[in-house]
Coordinates of C-alpha atoms in Angstrom, one line a residue:
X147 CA 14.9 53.2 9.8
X148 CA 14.0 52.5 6.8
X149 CA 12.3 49.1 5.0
X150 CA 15.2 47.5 3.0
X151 CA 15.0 44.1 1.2
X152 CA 18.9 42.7 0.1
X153 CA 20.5 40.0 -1.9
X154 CA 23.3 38.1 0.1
X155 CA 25.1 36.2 -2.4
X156 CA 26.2 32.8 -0.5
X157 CA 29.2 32.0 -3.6
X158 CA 28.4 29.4 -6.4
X159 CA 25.2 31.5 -7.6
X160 CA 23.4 30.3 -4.1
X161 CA 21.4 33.7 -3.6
X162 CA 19.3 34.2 -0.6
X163 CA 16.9 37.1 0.8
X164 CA 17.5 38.9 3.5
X165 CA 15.9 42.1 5.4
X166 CA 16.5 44.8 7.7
X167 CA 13.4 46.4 7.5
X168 CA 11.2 47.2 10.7
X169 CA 8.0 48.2 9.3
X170 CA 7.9 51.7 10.2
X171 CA 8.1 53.4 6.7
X172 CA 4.7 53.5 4.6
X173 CA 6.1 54.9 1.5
X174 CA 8.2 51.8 1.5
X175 CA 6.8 50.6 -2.0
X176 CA 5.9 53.6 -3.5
X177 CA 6.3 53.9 -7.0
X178 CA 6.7 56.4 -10.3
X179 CA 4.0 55.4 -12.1
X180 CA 0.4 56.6 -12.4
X181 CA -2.8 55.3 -13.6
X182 CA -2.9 55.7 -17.4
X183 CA 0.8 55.5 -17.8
X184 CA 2.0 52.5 -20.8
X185 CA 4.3 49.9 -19.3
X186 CA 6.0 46.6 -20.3
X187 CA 3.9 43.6 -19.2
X188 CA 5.7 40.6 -18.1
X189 CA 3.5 37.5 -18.1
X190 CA 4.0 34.7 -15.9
X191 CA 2.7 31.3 -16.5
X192 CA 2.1 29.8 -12.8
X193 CA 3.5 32.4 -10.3
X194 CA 1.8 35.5 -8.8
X195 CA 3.5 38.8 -7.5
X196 CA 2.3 40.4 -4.7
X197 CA 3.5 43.9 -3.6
X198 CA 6.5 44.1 -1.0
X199 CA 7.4 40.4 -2.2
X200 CA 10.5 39.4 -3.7
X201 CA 10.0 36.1 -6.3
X202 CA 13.0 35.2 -8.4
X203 CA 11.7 33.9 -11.8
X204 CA 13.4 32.2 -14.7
X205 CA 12.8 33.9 -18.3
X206 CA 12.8 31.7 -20.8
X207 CA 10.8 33.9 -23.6
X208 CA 13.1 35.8 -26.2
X209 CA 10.3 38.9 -25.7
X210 CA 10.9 38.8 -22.1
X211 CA 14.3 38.6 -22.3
X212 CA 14.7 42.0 -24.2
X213 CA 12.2 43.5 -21.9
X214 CA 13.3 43.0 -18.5
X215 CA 17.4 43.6 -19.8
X216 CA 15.6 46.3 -21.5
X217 CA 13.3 48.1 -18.4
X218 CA 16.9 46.9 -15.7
X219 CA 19.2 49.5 -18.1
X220 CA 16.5 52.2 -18.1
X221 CA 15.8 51.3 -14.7
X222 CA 12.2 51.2 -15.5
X223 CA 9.4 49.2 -13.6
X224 CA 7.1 46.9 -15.3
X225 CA 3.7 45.3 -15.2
X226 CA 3.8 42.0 -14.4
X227 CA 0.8 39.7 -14.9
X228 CA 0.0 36.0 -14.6
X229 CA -1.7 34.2 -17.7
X230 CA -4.8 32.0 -17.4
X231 CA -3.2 28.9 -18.9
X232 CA 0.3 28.0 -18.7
X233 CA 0.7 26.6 -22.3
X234 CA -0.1 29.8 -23.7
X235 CA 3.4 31.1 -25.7
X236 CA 1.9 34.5 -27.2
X237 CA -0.2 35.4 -24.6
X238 CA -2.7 38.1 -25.7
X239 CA -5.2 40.5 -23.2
X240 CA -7.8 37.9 -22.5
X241 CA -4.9 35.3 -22.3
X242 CA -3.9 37.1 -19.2
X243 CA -5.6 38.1 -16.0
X244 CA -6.7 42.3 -15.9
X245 CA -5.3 42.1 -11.9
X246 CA -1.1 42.4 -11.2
X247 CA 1.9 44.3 -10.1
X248 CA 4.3 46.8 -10.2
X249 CA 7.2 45.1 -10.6
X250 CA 10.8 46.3 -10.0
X251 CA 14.0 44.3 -11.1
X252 CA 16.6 44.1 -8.3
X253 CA 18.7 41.7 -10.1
X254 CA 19.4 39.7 -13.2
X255 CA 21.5 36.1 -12.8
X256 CA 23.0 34.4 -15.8
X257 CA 23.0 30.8 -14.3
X258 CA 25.7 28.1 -15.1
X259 CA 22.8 26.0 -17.0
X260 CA 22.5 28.9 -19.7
X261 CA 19.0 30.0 -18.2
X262 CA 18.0 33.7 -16.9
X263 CA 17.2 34.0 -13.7
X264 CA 15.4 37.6 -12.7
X265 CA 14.4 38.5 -9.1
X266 CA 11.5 40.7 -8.9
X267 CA 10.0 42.9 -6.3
X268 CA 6.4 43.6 -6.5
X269 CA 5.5 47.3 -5.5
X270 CA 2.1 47.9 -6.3
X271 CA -1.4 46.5 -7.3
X272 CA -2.4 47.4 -11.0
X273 CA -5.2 46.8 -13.3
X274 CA -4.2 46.0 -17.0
X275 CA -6.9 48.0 -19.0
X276 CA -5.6 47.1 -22.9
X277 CA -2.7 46.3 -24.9
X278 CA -1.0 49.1 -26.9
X279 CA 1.8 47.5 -28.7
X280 CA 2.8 43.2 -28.9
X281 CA 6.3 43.8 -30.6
X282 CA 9.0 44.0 -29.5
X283 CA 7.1 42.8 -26.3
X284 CA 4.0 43.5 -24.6
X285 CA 3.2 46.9 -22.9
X286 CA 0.2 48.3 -21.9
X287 CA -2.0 50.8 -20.4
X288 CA -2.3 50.3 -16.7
X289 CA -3.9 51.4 -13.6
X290 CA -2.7 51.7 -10.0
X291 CA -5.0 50.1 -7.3
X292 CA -5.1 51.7 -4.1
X293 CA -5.5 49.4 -1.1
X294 CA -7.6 49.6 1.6
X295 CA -5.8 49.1 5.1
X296 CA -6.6 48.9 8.5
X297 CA -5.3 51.6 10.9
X298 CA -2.9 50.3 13.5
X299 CA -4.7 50.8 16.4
X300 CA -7.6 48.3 14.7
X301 CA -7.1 45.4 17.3
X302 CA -9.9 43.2 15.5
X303 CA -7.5 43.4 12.3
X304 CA -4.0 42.8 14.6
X305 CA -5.8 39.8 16.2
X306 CA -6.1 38.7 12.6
X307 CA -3.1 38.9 11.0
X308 CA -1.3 37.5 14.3
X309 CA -3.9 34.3 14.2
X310 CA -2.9 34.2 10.1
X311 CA 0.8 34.1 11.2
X312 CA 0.4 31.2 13.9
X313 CA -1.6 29.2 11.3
X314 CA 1.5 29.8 9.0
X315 CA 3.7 28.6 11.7
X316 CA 2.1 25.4 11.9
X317 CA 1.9 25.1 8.6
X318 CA 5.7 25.3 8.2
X319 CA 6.2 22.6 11.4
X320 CA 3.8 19.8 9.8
X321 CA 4.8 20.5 6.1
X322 CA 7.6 19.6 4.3
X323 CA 7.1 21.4 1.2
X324 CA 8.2 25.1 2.9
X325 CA 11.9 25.3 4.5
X326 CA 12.0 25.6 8.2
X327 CA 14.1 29.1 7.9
X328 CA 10.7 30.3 6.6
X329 CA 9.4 30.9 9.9
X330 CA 12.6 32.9 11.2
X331 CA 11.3 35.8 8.4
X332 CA 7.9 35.8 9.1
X333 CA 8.5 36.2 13.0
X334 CA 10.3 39.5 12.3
X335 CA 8.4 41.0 9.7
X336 CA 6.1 44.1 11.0
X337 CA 4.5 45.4 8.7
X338 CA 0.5 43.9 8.3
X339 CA 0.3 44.3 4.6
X340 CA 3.6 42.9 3.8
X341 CA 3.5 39.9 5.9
X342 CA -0.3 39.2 5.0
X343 CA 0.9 39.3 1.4
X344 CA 4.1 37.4 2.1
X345 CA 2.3 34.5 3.1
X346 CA 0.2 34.6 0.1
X347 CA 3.1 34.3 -1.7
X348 CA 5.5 31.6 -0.1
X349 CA 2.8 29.1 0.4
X350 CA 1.8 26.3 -2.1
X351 CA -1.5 27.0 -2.9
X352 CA -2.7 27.2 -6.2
X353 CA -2.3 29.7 -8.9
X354 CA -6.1 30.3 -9.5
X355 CA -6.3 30.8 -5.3
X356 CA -3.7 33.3 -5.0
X357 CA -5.2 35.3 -7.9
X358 CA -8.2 35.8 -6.0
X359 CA -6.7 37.1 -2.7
X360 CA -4.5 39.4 -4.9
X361 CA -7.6 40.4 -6.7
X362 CA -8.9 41.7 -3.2
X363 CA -8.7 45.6 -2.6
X364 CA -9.3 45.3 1.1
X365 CA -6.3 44.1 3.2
X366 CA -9.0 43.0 6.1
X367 CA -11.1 40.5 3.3
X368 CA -7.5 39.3 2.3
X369 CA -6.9 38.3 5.6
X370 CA -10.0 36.9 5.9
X371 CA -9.6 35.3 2.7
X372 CA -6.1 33.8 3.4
X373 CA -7.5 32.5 7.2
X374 CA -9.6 30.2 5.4
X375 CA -7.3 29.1 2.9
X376 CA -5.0 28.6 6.0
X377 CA -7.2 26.6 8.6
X378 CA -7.8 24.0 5.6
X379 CA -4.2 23.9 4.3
X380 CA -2.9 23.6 8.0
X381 CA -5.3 20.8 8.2
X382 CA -4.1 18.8 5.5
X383 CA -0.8 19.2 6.6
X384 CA -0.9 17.8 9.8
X385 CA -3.2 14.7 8.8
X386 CA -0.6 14.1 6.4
X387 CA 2.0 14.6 9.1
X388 CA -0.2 12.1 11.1
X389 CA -0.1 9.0 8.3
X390 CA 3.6 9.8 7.2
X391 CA 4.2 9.3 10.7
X392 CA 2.6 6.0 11.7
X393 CA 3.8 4.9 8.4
X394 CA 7.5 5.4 9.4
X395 CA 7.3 4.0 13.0
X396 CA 5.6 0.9 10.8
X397 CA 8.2 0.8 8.4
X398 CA 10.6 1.2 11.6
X399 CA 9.4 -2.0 13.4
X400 CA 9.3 -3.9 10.2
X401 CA 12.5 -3.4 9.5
X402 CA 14.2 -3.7 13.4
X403 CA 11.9 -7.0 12.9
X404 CA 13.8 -8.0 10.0
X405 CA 16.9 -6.8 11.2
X406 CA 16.4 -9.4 14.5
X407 CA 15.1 -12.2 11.8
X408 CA 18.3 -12.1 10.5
X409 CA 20.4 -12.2 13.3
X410 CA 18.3 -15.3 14.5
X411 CA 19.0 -16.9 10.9
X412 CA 22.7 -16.2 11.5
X413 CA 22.9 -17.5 15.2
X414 CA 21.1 -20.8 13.9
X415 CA 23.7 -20.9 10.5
X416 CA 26.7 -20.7 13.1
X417 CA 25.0 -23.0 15.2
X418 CA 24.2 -25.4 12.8
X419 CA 20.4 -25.2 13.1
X420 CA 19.0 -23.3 10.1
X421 CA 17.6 -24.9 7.0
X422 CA 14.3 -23.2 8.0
X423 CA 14.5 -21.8 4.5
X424 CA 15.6 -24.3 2.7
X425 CA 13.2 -26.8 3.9
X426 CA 9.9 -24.5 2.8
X427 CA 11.7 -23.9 -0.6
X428 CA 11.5 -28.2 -1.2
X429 CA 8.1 -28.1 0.3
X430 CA 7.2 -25.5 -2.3
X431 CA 9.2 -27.2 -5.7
X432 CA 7.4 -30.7 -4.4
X433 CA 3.9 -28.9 -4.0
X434 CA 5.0 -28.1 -8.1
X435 CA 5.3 -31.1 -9.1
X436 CA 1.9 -32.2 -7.5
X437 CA -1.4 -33.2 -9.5
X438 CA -3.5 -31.1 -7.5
X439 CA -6.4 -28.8 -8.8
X440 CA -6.6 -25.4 -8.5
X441 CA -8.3 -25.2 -4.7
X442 CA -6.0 -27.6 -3.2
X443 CA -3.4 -25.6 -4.6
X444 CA -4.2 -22.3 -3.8
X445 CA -5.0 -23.3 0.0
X446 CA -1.2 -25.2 -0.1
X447 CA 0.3 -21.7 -0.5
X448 CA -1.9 -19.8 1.5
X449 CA -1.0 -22.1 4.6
X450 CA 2.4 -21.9 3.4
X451 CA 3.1 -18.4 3.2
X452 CA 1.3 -18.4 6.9
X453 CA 4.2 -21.3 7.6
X454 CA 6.9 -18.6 6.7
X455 CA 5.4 -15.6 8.7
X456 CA 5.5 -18.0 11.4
X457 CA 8.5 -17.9 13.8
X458 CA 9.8 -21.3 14.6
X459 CA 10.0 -21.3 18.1
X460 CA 6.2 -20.7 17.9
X461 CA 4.6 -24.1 18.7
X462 CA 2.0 -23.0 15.7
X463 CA 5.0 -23.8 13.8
X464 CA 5.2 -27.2 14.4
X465 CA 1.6 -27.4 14.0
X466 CA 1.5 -25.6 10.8
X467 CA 4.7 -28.0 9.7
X468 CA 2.4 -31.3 9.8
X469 CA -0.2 -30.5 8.2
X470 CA 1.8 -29.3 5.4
X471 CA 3.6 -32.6 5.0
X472 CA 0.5 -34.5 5.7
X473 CA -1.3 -32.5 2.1
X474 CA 2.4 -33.3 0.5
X475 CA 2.2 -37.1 1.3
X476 CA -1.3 -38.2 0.5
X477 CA -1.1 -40.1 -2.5
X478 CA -3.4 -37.3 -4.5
X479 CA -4.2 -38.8 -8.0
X480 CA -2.0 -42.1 -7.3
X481 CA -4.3 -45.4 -7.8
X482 CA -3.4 -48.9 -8.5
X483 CA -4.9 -50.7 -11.5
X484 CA -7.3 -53.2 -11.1
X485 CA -7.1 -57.0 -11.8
X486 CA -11.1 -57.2 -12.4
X487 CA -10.2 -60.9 -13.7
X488 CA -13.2 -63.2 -11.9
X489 CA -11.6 -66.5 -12.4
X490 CA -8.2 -65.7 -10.4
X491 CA -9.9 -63.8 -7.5
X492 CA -11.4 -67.0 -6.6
X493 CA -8.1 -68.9 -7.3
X494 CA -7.2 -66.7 -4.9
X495 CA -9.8 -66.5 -2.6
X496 CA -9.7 -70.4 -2.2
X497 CA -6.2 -70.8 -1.8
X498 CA -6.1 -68.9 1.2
X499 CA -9.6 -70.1 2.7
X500 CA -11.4 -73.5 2.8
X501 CA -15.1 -72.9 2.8
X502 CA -17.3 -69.9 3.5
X503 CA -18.6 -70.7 0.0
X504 CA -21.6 -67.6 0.3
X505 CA -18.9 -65.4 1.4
X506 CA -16.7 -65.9 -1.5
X507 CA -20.3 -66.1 -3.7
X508 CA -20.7 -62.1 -2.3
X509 CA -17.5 -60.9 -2.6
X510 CA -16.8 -62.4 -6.5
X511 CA -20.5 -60.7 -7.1
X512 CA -19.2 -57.6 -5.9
X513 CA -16.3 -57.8 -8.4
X514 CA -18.6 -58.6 -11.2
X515 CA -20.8 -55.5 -10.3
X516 CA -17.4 -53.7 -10.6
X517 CA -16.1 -54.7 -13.2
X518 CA -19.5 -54.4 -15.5
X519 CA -20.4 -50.8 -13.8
X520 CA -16.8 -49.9 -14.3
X521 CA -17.0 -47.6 -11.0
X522 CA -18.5 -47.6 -7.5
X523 CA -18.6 -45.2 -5.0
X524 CA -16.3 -46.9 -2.0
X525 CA -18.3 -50.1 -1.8
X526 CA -18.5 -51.6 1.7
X527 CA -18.9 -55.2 2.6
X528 CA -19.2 -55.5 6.8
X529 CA -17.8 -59.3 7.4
X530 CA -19.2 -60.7 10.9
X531 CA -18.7 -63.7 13.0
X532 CA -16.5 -65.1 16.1
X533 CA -12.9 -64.6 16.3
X534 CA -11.1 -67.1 14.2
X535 CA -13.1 -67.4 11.5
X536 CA -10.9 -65.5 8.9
X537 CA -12.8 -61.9 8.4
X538 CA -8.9 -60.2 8.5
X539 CA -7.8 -62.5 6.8
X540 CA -10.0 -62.6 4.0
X541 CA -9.6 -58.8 3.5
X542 CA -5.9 -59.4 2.7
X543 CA -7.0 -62.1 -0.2
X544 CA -9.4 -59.9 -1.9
X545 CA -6.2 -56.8 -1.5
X546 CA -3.8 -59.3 -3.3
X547 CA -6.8 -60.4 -5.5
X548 CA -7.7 -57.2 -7.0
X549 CA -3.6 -56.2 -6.9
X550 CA -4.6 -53.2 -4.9
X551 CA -2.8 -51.9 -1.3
X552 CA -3.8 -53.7 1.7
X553 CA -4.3 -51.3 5.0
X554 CA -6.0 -52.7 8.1
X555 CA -7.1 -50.0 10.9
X556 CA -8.4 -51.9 14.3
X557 CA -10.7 -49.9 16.1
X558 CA -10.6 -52.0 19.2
X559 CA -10.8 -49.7 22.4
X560 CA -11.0 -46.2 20.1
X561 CA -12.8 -43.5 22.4
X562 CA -11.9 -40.4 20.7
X563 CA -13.5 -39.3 17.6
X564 CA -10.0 -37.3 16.9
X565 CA -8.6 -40.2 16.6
X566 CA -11.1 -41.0 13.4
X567 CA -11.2 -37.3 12.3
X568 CA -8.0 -36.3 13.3
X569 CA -7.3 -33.2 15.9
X570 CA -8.1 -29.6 15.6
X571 CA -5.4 -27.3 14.0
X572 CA -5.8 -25.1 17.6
X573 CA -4.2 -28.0 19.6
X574 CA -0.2 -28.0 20.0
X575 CA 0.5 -31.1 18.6
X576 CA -2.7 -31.8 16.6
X577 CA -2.3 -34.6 14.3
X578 CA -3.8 -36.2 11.7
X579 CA -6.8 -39.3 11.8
X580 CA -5.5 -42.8 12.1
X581 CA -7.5 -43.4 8.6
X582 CA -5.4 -40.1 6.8
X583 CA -2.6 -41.6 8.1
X584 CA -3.4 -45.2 6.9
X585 CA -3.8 -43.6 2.9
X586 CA -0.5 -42.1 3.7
X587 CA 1.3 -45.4 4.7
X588 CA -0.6 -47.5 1.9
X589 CA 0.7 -44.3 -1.4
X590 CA -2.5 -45.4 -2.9
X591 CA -6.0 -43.5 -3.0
X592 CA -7.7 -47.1 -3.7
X593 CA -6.2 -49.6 -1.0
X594 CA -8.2 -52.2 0.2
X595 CA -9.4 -50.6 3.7
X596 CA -10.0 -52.9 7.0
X597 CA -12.0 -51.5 9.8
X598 CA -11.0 -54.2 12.1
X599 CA -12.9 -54.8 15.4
X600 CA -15.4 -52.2 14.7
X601 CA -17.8 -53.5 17.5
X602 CA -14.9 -53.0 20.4
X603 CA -15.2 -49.3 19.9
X604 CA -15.8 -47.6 22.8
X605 CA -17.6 -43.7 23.9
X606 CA -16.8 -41.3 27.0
X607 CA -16.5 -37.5 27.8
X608 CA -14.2 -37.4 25.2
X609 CA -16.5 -38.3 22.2
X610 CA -18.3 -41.0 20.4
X611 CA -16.0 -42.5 17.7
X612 CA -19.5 -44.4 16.3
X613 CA -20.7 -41.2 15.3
X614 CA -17.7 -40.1 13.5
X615 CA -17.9 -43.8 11.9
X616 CA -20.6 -42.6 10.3
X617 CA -19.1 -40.2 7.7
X618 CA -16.4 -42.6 6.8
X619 CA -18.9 -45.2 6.0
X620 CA -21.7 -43.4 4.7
X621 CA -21.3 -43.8 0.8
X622 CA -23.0 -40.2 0.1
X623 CA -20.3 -38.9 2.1
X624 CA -16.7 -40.8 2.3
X625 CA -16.3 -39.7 -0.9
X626 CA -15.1 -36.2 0.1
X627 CA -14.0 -37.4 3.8

């Protein structure tokens, strides 16, 4: 039987190859043409034709136009040749590489999109020696090149070409860039050459690549030649398999994620206990309108976009919630204004108090420092005495004195620094310090702050509160408490 390629026509100009042949016949590809013989060279810009191969091409050139409809009527065959650069439009001899084909045209296909489609079937290797004539197309002088193959009893060589075709198979399983019916042609093609040169043809790998393994007169260093290409190709493939992969089964669980987010957010609509959204949107258009700096601004954001990701059944959430409207409600950038006037903070002072004349002497010098220094760093006057005496009390007269907030914190029986500091973010429930929260309830970064019974603080395993005292009344430091 003999080696037969065919063109099924599927309807609609869909065109597919097809073969009978079993690999049995060597003088398969023979040709009529000898060495020294003239013959019209058809250049290709990015394809190679290898012998036995069928490649369907589309002609664009006028010049190769007239020749192929030329060499089809006089049923001639051609040379056909790939050029070194693509963008070359009058390709001359050292525009084109010396090594092609023997081409034979099985068919010419006027498409529905006005272009020229010709399949081609290479026959034999050639060498292009010169160019005799450029008009009305190329042709030139030629010569055949014989190939050197393996016998068939050459196990070495079978092991070879069957280890190229399982490569190939691979290939075709991890790569999406070859159709999956490739493999159902190369599994029943028997003849060494033809499927050795078949590969070389179907698979993407560059033009410069393919040149070389057509350029090779021995079918064993081909095969060589191709096993490397092959073994790194198949390589690529399947890494790229690998990461397309993962990436889907990622893209999968984000998206069944979102899918269940959504479901959730419509349960809780019907319910009547959404508002999730709409309650970080206000958060967001207040933080807007804030006077904050940059920092403070930028760590809002962060902790609110770590606020959305959170679920709200996490108790994070709630956590997360707090201290959000806890940076919201400070009163950042909000002071009252002064009343540095001397005379009416002692009208005021001894209104409310009879006596404690070097008390009232202190605390009026203190305002004068004030008001001639124009600012000090959160000045701290520590009243003492028995119970009774006034020393809260007195605290609320300088307050409505100076026309500033009043807030009065008792420490009395405090043994947990968190209460001072406030607690750690880690803790469910974590809240605030008593003295963040006082700033909060005063709106006023300047109120007039009590730290009543500060001598009834107490330590245990807990914590000292004393020691976290410190901070809030060093001056270095309660600046930036």
């Amino acid at each position: 039987m003999k080696e037969r390629y065919l063109l099924e026509d599927g309807g609609d100009n869909n065109f597919s190859l097809i073969t009978d042949y079993d690999g049995n016949d060597e003088q398969a590809f023979d040709v009529n043409v000898k060495s020294g013989e003239i013959l019209p060279v058809l250049p290709l810009r990015n394809m190679v034709l290898f012998p036995g191969v069928f490649l369907p091409i589309t002609v664009g050139r006028k010049s190769s136009l007239k020749l192929v409809r030329d060499a089809d009527k006089k049923h001639k065959d051609i040379a056909v040749v790939c050029q070194r650069s693509a963008h070359t439009e009058d390709p001359k001899l050292e525009d084109l590489h010396n090594i092609g084909t023997v081409g034979r045209i099985v068919r010419i296909l006027e498409m529905p999109d006005q272009t020229t489609t010709v399949i081609l079937q290479g026959m034999k290797r050639l060498s292009l020696t010169s160019i005799i004539e450029t008009h009305p197309y190329l042709k030139g002088e030629i010569e055949l090149l014989e190939e050197d193959v393996p016998g068939k009893d050459d196990k070495e060589f079978q092991a070879l070409v069957e280890t190229c075709k399982d490569l190939t198979m691979r290939y075709i399983k991890s790569s999406d860039v070859m159709h999956q019916d490739s493999s159902f042609a190369i599994k029943n093609i028997n003849n060494s050459m033809f499927l050795v040169n078949f590969i070389c043809s179907n698979l993407p790998f560059k033009k410069d690549e393919k040149m070389d393994l057509l350029s090779i007169n021995s079918l064993r260093e081909r095969t060589y030649h191709l096993l490397e290409i092959l073994n790194r190709e198949v390589q690529l493939a399947e890494i790229k398999a690998s990461i397309q992969m993962r990436a889907r089964e990622d893209i999968d669980q984000q998206q069944r994620e979102y899918f269940l987010q959504q479901q959730i957010k419509t349960i809780q609509d019907e319910l009547g206990g959404g508002g999730q959204e709409q309650e970080i949107e206000e958060m967001r258009q207040k933080a807007e309108r804030m006077r904050w700096n940059l920092e403070v601004r930028d760590t809002f954001m962060k902790e609110l976009a770590k606020l959305e990701r959170t679920h709200p059944q996490s108790p994070d959430y709630s956590v997360q919630l707090n201290y959000l409207q806890t940076m919201l409600n400070l009163p950042w950038g909000t002071y009252t204004t002064d009343n540095l006037n001397l005379k009416n903070a002692e009208k005021t002072l001894n209104k409310d108090h009879y006596g404690l004349e070097k008390v009232k002497e202190r605390i009026l010098e203190h305002l004068a420092v004030l008001k001639l220094k124009g600012d000090m760093k959160s000045p701290i006057i520590c009243l003492y005495g028995p119970p009774g005496v006034g020393k809260t009390s007195l605290g609320k007269s300088i307050a409505s004195a100076l026309k500033r907030k009043y807030v009065r914190m008792s420490l009395g029986g405090v043994h947990d620094e968190a209460e001072i500091r406030g607690h750690r973010k880690t803790y469910i429930g974590a809240m605030p310090g008593r003295i963040i929260k006082s700033l909060i309830k005063a709106g006023a970064s300047n109120p007039v702050f009590i730290l009543d019974e500060i001598d009834k603080v107490s330590a245990d395993r807990q914590g000292d509160p004393s020691s976290a005292l410190l901070e809030v009344l060093d001056p270095e430091q309660n600046t930036s408490f």
